Amino acid sequence: MIPLALYITLLTISIGVNVDDVGAGDALKTILESFAFVIILIGLKLMADQPTYDLIGKSIIIGAIVTSVVAIIQLGLEPYFMRIGDNRPAFGSVIRSNGIFSTEYFHSYFLIIAIVWVFTTVKNNLLKTGLIILFSIGVVTSFMRMSWIILALVLVTYLIFINKVALEKILFAGLAGLAMLLCVTIFYYQDIVNSAVVKDRLTDSVGGRKGYYGMVLDNIHKKPWLGYGGLKNEVYYINLLRITGDRDRATATTGSLHSGYFSSLFEYGVPAFVCFTLFVMLSAFYYSRSFHNNLYFVIPFLASIIFMIGNLTNTFLFLSYVSVLYAVHIGMGMGIHKIEETKVFHSKTEYLK
């Protein structure tokens, strides 16, 4: 919590110093969002009620079943079935599935969180396997490369390092999945090769965003301690207009720096970037040491991994969608820790009696 508190303090100071560029309205909004993030986290911690946490998990799983089924229908039968948001192309005439969400980002990250809950709370192996397969298909239908990478990392981390499944079984399952994927590509080869996914995504490595990241590294030395306070400033405008040629991007009306780490560096300075990075890494490290005592800690651990990896190429700060999921799960992890401490205290008290 100390790195988080320092990060919010530095953020508030940075915004105050740069308020003329940021604007009073946006400044107040960002500061309130940062405090709201903390309130969510602390609120879930103080709740310290495992039945309520279980109910949240069951609700997420039920929601994931619905959005997965809707996503499969959108991909295979009717692309506009229950669609309420984006209709971005995948390949050929196929549109990326959003499920019951407004974007494929929200849909896929929600499903990955649901997979974490299934791993941890569903005891029936047949049901567990069926749900994980269903949710994984739902993630694939999003055609979002980062969600595919995070899904693979979550599956491998859980199966090898937590559940201790033999590596050869993982390799066999991976090869079987790859074989099925290759069979599909045979029928849709030309569409896939000429698709937006291949041309704009799979062929565009992380280095494809080097223009944004390079801009941050080239300009942060001008304001290293407190940054620029936000994205509405002359430096951002001139450079994003040069990089993208899009005025909406340059004025920060749309888009972002596509990295939570680079965003914290550019907007709030080097010390704030260090504090943000420490907070994210330490939360993952803390829960990685705890799930050996209580399997429930796997949930906040893997939620931390999702948040940590996702921020590499997406900006998830405070009340963005994935940040709220992160705050909720970290808060629940702290609540479970509080419950564990209470149990230990009561057992010691009974022993002394």
Coordinates of C-alpha atoms in Angstrom, one line a residue:
M1 CA 0.0 0.0 0.0
I2 CA 2.9 2.4 0.6
P3 CA 3.9 2.5 -3.1
L4 CA 0.3 3.1 -4.0
A5 CA -0.1 5.9 -1.5
L6 CA 3.2 7.5 -2.8
Y7 CA 2.0 7.2 -6.4
I8 CA -1.3 8.9 -5.7
T9 CA 0.5 11.7 -3.7
L10 CA 2.9 12.3 -6.6
L11 CA 0.1 12.2 -9.1
T12 CA -1.9 14.8 -7.1
I13 CA 1.2 17.1 -6.9
S14 CA 1.9 16.6 -10.6
I15 CA -1.6 17.5 -11.6
G16 CA -1.6 20.5 -9.3
V17 CA 1.7 21.8 -10.8
N18 CA 0.4 21.3 -14.4
V19 CA -3.3 22.3 -13.7
D20 CA -3.2 25.0 -16.4
D21 CA -2.6 22.4 -19.1
V22 CA -4.7 19.6 -17.5
G23 CA -7.7 21.8 -16.8
A24 CA -9.5 22.0 -13.4
G25 CA -12.2 19.6 -14.4
D26 CA -9.9 16.8 -15.7
A27 CA -7.6 17.4 -12.8
L28 CA -10.3 16.9 -10.2
K29 CA -11.7 13.8 -12.1
T30 CA -8.3 12.1 -12.2
I31 CA -7.6 12.7 -8.5
L32 CA -11.1 11.5 -7.5
E33 CA -10.6 8.4 -9.6
S34 CA -7.4 7.6 -7.8
F35 CA -9.1 7.9 -4.5
A36 CA -12.1 5.8 -5.7
F37 CA -9.6 3.0 -6.6
V38 CA -8.3 3.0 -3.1
I39 CA -11.8 3.1 -1.6
I40 CA -12.8 0.0 -3.7
L41 CA -9.6 -1.8 -2.5
I42 CA -10.0 -0.9 1.2
G43 CA -13.8 -1.5 1.1
L44 CA -13.3 -5.1 -0.1
K45 CA -10.6 -5.6 2.4
L46 CA -12.7 -4.4 5.3
M47 CA -15.6 -6.5 4.2
A48 CA -13.6 -9.7 5.1
D49 CA -16.5 -11.9 4.3
Q50 CA -15.7 -15.0 2.3
P51 CA -19.3 -16.0 1.4
T52 CA -19.7 -12.5 -0.2
Y53 CA -16.4 -13.0 -2.1
D54 CA -17.7 -16.4 -3.2
L55 CA -20.9 -14.9 -4.5
I56 CA -18.9 -12.3 -6.5
G57 CA -17.0 -15.2 -8.0
K58 CA -20.1 -17.1 -8.9
S59 CA -21.6 -14.0 -10.5
I60 CA -18.5 -13.6 -12.6
I61 CA -18.6 -17.2 -13.8
I62 CA -22.3 -16.9 -14.7
G63 CA -21.7 -13.7 -16.6
A64 CA -18.8 -15.4 -18.4
I65 CA -21.0 -18.3 -19.5
V66 CA -23.5 -15.8 -21.0
T67 CA -20.8 -13.6 -22.7
S68 CA -19.0 -16.7 -24.1
V69 CA -22.2 -18.2 -25.6
V70 CA -23.1 -14.8 -27.1
A71 CA -19.6 -14.4 -28.5
I72 CA -19.7 -17.8 -30.2
I73 CA -23.1 -16.9 -31.8
Q74 CA -21.6 -13.6 -32.9
L75 CA -18.7 -15.3 -34.6
G76 CA -20.5 -18.2 -36.2
L77 CA -24.1 -17.2 -36.7
E78 CA -25.1 -13.6 -36.4
P79 CA -22.3 -11.0 -35.9
Y80 CA -24.8 -8.4 -34.5
F81 CA -26.5 -10.7 -32.0
M82 CA -26.8 -8.6 -28.7
R83 CA -23.9 -6.4 -29.9
I84 CA -23.9 -3.1 -28.1
G85 CA -20.6 -1.6 -29.0
D86 CA -17.6 -1.9 -31.4
N87 CA -17.8 -3.9 -34.6
R88 CA -14.1 -4.2 -35.4
P89 CA -13.1 -6.6 -38.2
A90 CA -11.3 -9.9 -37.5
F91 CA -10.8 -11.5 -40.9
G92 CA -12.8 -11.5 -44.2
S93 CA -16.3 -10.5 -43.3
V94 CA -16.0 -11.9 -39.7
I95 CA -16.3 -9.3 -36.9
R96 CA -14.5 -9.6 -33.5
S97 CA -16.8 -10.9 -30.8
N98 CA -17.7 -8.6 -27.9
G99 CA -20.1 -10.9 -26.1
I100 CA -22.3 -8.9 -23.8
F101 CA -19.7 -6.1 -23.5
S102 CA -19.1 -3.0 -25.6
T103 CA -15.6 -4.0 -26.7
E104 CA -13.6 -7.1 -27.2
Y105 CA -11.1 -5.9 -24.6
F106 CA -13.7 -5.9 -21.8
H107 CA -15.1 -9.2 -23.0
S108 CA -11.8 -11.1 -23.1
Y109 CA -10.4 -9.8 -19.8
F110 CA -13.6 -10.6 -18.0
L111 CA -13.4 -14.2 -19.3
I112 CA -9.8 -14.6 -18.2
I113 CA -10.7 -13.4 -14.7
A114 CA -13.6 -15.9 -14.8
I115 CA -11.1 -18.7 -15.7
V116 CA -9.1 -17.8 -12.6
W117 CA -12.3 -18.2 -10.5
V118 CA -13.1 -21.6 -12.1
F119 CA -9.6 -22.9 -11.5
T120 CA -9.8 -21.9 -7.8
T121 CA -13.4 -22.5 -6.8
V122 CA -15.0 -25.2 -9.0
K123 CA -14.3 -28.7 -7.6
N124 CA -15.9 -30.9 -10.2
N125 CA -13.2 -31.6 -12.8
L126 CA -15.6 -32.3 -15.7
L127 CA -17.4 -29.0 -15.1
K128 CA -14.1 -27.2 -14.5
T129 CA -12.7 -28.4 -17.8
G130 CA -15.9 -27.6 -19.7
L131 CA -16.1 -24.0 -18.4
I132 CA -12.4 -23.3 -19.1
I133 CA -12.7 -24.6 -22.7
L134 CA -15.9 -22.5 -23.2
F135 CA -14.3 -19.3 -21.7
S136 CA -11.1 -19.9 -23.7
I137 CA -13.1 -20.1 -26.9
G138 CA -14.7 -16.9 -25.9
V139 CA -11.3 -15.2 -25.5
V140 CA -10.2 -16.5 -28.9
T141 CA -13.3 -15.0 -30.5
S142 CA -12.1 -11.5 -29.4
F143 CA -9.2 -11.7 -31.8
M144 CA -7.2 -9.6 -29.4
R145 CA -3.6 -10.6 -29.3
M146 CA -2.8 -9.4 -25.8
S147 CA -5.7 -11.3 -24.3
W148 CA -4.5 -14.4 -26.1
I149 CA -1.0 -14.0 -24.6
I150 CA -2.4 -13.3 -21.1
L151 CA -4.7 -16.3 -21.4
A152 CA -1.8 -18.6 -22.3
L153 CA 0.3 -17.2 -19.4
V154 CA -2.6 -17.7 -16.9
L155 CA -3.1 -21.3 -18.1
V156 CA 0.6 -22.2 -18.0
T157 CA 1.2 -20.4 -14.7
Y158 CA -1.7 -22.2 -13.0
L159 CA -1.2 -25.7 -14.5
I160 CA 2.5 -25.9 -14.1
F161 CA 3.4 -23.7 -11.0
I162 CA 0.2 -24.0 -9.0
N163 CA -1.5 -27.2 -9.9
K164 CA 1.8 -29.0 -10.7
V165 CA 0.5 -30.7 -13.9
A166 CA 3.2 -32.6 -15.8
L167 CA 4.8 -30.5 -18.5
E168 CA 4.4 -33.2 -21.1
K169 CA 0.6 -33.1 -20.6
I170 CA 0.6 -29.3 -21.2
L171 CA 2.7 -29.8 -24.3
F172 CA 0.3 -32.4 -25.6
A173 CA -2.8 -30.2 -25.0
G174 CA -1.0 -27.3 -26.6
L175 CA -0.1 -29.3 -29.7
A176 CA -3.6 -30.6 -30.0
G177 CA -5.0 -27.1 -29.9
L178 CA -2.5 -25.9 -32.4
A179 CA -3.4 -28.8 -34.8
M180 CA -7.1 -27.8 -34.6
L181 CA -6.2 -24.1 -35.2
L182 CA -4.2 -25.1 -38.3
C183 CA -7.1 -27.2 -39.6
V184 CA -9.3 -24.1 -39.4
T185 CA -6.7 -21.9 -41.1
I186 CA -6.7 -24.3 -44.1
F187 CA -10.3 -23.3 -45.0
Y188 CA -9.8 -19.5 -44.3
Y189 CA -6.2 -19.1 -45.3
Q190 CA -6.7 -16.2 -47.8
D191 CA -9.1 -14.3 -45.5
I192 CA -6.8 -14.7 -42.5
V193 CA -3.6 -13.6 -44.4
N194 CA -5.4 -10.5 -45.7
S195 CA -7.2 -9.8 -42.4
A196 CA -6.8 -6.8 -40.0
V197 CA -5.6 -9.2 -37.3
V198 CA -2.6 -10.3 -39.4
K199 CA -1.9 -7.0 -41.1
D200 CA -2.5 -4.6 -38.2
R201 CA -1.9 -6.8 -35.2
L202 CA 0.1 -10.0 -35.5
T203 CA 2.6 -8.4 -37.8
D204 CA 2.7 -5.3 -35.6
S205 CA 5.0 -6.2 -32.7
V206 CA 5.2 -4.3 -29.4
G207 CA 7.9 -2.3 -31.2
G208 CA 5.2 -1.1 -33.6
R209 CA 4.2 1.4 -30.9
K210 CA 7.7 2.6 -30.5
G211 CA 6.6 6.0 -31.7
Y212 CA 4.6 6.5 -28.6
Y213 CA 7.2 5.1 -26.3
G214 CA 10.0 6.9 -28.0
M215 CA 8.1 10.2 -27.6
V216 CA 8.0 9.6 -23.8
L217 CA 11.6 8.8 -23.5
D218 CA 12.6 11.7 -25.7
N219 CA 10.7 14.2 -23.7
I220 CA 10.6 13.1 -20.0
H221 CA 14.0 14.6 -19.3
K222 CA 12.3 18.0 -19.6
K223 CA 10.0 17.2 -16.7
P224 CA 11.5 14.2 -15.0
W225 CA 10.3 14.7 -11.4
L226 CA 6.6 15.4 -11.8
G227 CA 5.9 14.8 -15.5
Y228 CA 3.3 16.7 -17.6
G229 CA 0.3 16.0 -15.4
G230 CA -1.7 14.4 -18.2
L231 CA -2.0 14.1 -22.0
K232 CA -3.4 17.5 -22.8
N233 CA -0.2 19.5 -23.3
E234 CA 1.8 20.9 -26.2
V235 CA 4.4 18.2 -26.2
Y236 CA 1.9 15.4 -26.5
Y237 CA -0.1 17.3 -29.1
I238 CA 2.8 18.0 -31.4
N239 CA 4.3 14.6 -31.2
L240 CA 1.1 12.6 -31.5
L241 CA 0.0 14.7 -34.4
R242 CA 3.4 13.9 -36.0
I243 CA 3.1 10.1 -35.2
T244 CA -0.5 9.5 -36.0
G245 CA -1.7 12.4 -38.1
D246 CA -4.9 12.2 -36.1
R247 CA -6.1 15.4 -34.4
D248 CA -8.4 13.5 -32.0
R249 CA -5.4 11.4 -30.8
A250 CA -3.2 14.5 -30.5
T251 CA -5.8 16.3 -28.4
A252 CA -6.2 13.2 -26.2
T253 CA -9.9 13.0 -27.2
T254 CA -9.3 9.4 -28.2
G255 CA -6.5 6.9 -27.6
S256 CA -3.7 6.7 -25.1
L257 CA 0.0 5.9 -24.9
H258 CA -0.8 2.2 -25.0
S259 CA 1.1 1.4 -21.8
G260 CA 0.3 2.0 -18.2
Y261 CA 4.0 2.2 -17.3
F262 CA 4.8 4.7 -20.0
S263 CA 1.7 6.7 -19.2
S264 CA 2.6 7.0 -15.5
L265 CA 6.1 8.0 -16.6
F266 CA 5.1 10.7 -19.0
E267 CA 2.1 12.0 -17.1
Y268 CA 3.5 12.0 -13.5
G269 CA 7.2 11.6 -13.7
V270 CA 10.0 9.1 -12.9
P271 CA 9.3 8.8 -9.1
A272 CA 5.6 8.1 -9.8
F273 CA 6.5 5.6 -12.5
V274 CA 8.7 3.7 -10.0
C275 CA 5.9 3.7 -7.3
F276 CA 3.3 2.5 -9.8
T277 CA 5.6 -0.3 -11.0
L278 CA 6.5 -1.3 -7.5
F279 CA 2.9 -1.5 -6.4
V280 CA 1.9 -3.7 -9.4
M281 CA 5.0 -6.0 -9.0
L282 CA 4.8 -6.3 -5.2
S283 CA 1.1 -7.2 -5.2
A284 CA 1.9 -10.1 -7.5
F285 CA 5.0 -11.1 -5.4
Y286 CA 3.0 -10.9 -2.2
Y287 CA 0.2 -13.2 -3.3
S288 CA 2.6 -15.6 -5.0
R289 CA 4.0 -16.3 -1.5
S290 CA 0.5 -16.8 0.0
F291 CA -1.4 -19.3 -2.2
H292 CA 0.6 -22.2 -0.8
N293 CA -1.2 -21.6 2.5
N294 CA -4.6 -20.9 1.1
L295 CA -5.6 -21.6 -2.6
Y296 CA -7.9 -18.6 -2.5
F297 CA -4.9 -16.4 -2.9
V298 CA -4.5 -17.7 -6.4
I299 CA -7.3 -15.4 -7.5
P300 CA -5.6 -12.0 -6.5
F301 CA -2.2 -13.4 -7.6
L302 CA -3.4 -14.2 -11.2
A303 CA -5.4 -11.0 -11.2
S304 CA -2.2 -9.1 -10.5
I305 CA -0.4 -11.0 -13.3
I306 CA -3.2 -10.0 -15.7
F307 CA -3.0 -6.4 -14.7
M308 CA 0.8 -6.4 -14.7
I309 CA 1.1 -7.9 -18.2
G310 CA -1.9 -6.0 -19.6
N311 CA -0.3 -2.7 -18.8
L312 CA 2.6 -3.4 -21.1
T313 CA 0.6 -2.5 -24.2
N314 CA -2.6 -1.0 -22.7
T315 CA -3.2 1.8 -20.3
F316 CA -5.0 0.6 -17.2
L317 CA -5.0 3.3 -14.5
F318 CA -7.5 3.6 -11.7
L319 CA -11.1 3.5 -12.9
S320 CA -10.5 2.0 -16.3
Y321 CA -12.3 -1.4 -16.7
V322 CA -9.4 -3.8 -15.9
S323 CA -8.2 -1.5 -13.0
V324 CA -11.6 -1.9 -11.3
L325 CA -11.4 -5.7 -11.6
Y326 CA -7.8 -5.5 -10.3
A327 CA -8.9 -3.4 -7.3
V328 CA -11.8 -5.7 -6.4
H329 CA -9.6 -8.8 -6.5
I330 CA -6.7 -7.3 -4.6
G331 CA -9.1 -6.0 -2.0
M332 CA -10.6 -9.5 -1.7
G333 CA -7.2 -11.0 -1.3
M334 CA -6.5 -8.5 1.6
G335 CA -9.8 -9.5 3.1
I336 CA -9.0 -13.2 3.0
H337 CA -5.6 -12.4 4.6
K338 CA -7.5 -10.6 7.3
I339 CA -9.7 -13.6 7.8
E340 CA -6.7 -15.9 8.0
E341 CA -5.1 -13.6 10.7
T342 CA -8.3 -13.6 12.7
K343 CA -8.4 -17.4 12.6
V344 CA -4.8 -17.6 13.8
F345 CA -5.5 -15.1 16.6
H346 CA -8.5 -17.1 17.8
S347 CA -6.7 -20.4 17.7
K348 CA -3.9 -18.9 19.8
T349 CA -6.4 -17.4 22.3
E350 CA -8.1 -20.8 22.6
Y351 CA -4.8 -22.5 23.2
L352 CA -3.9 -20.0 26.0
K353 CA -7.2 -20.7 27.7

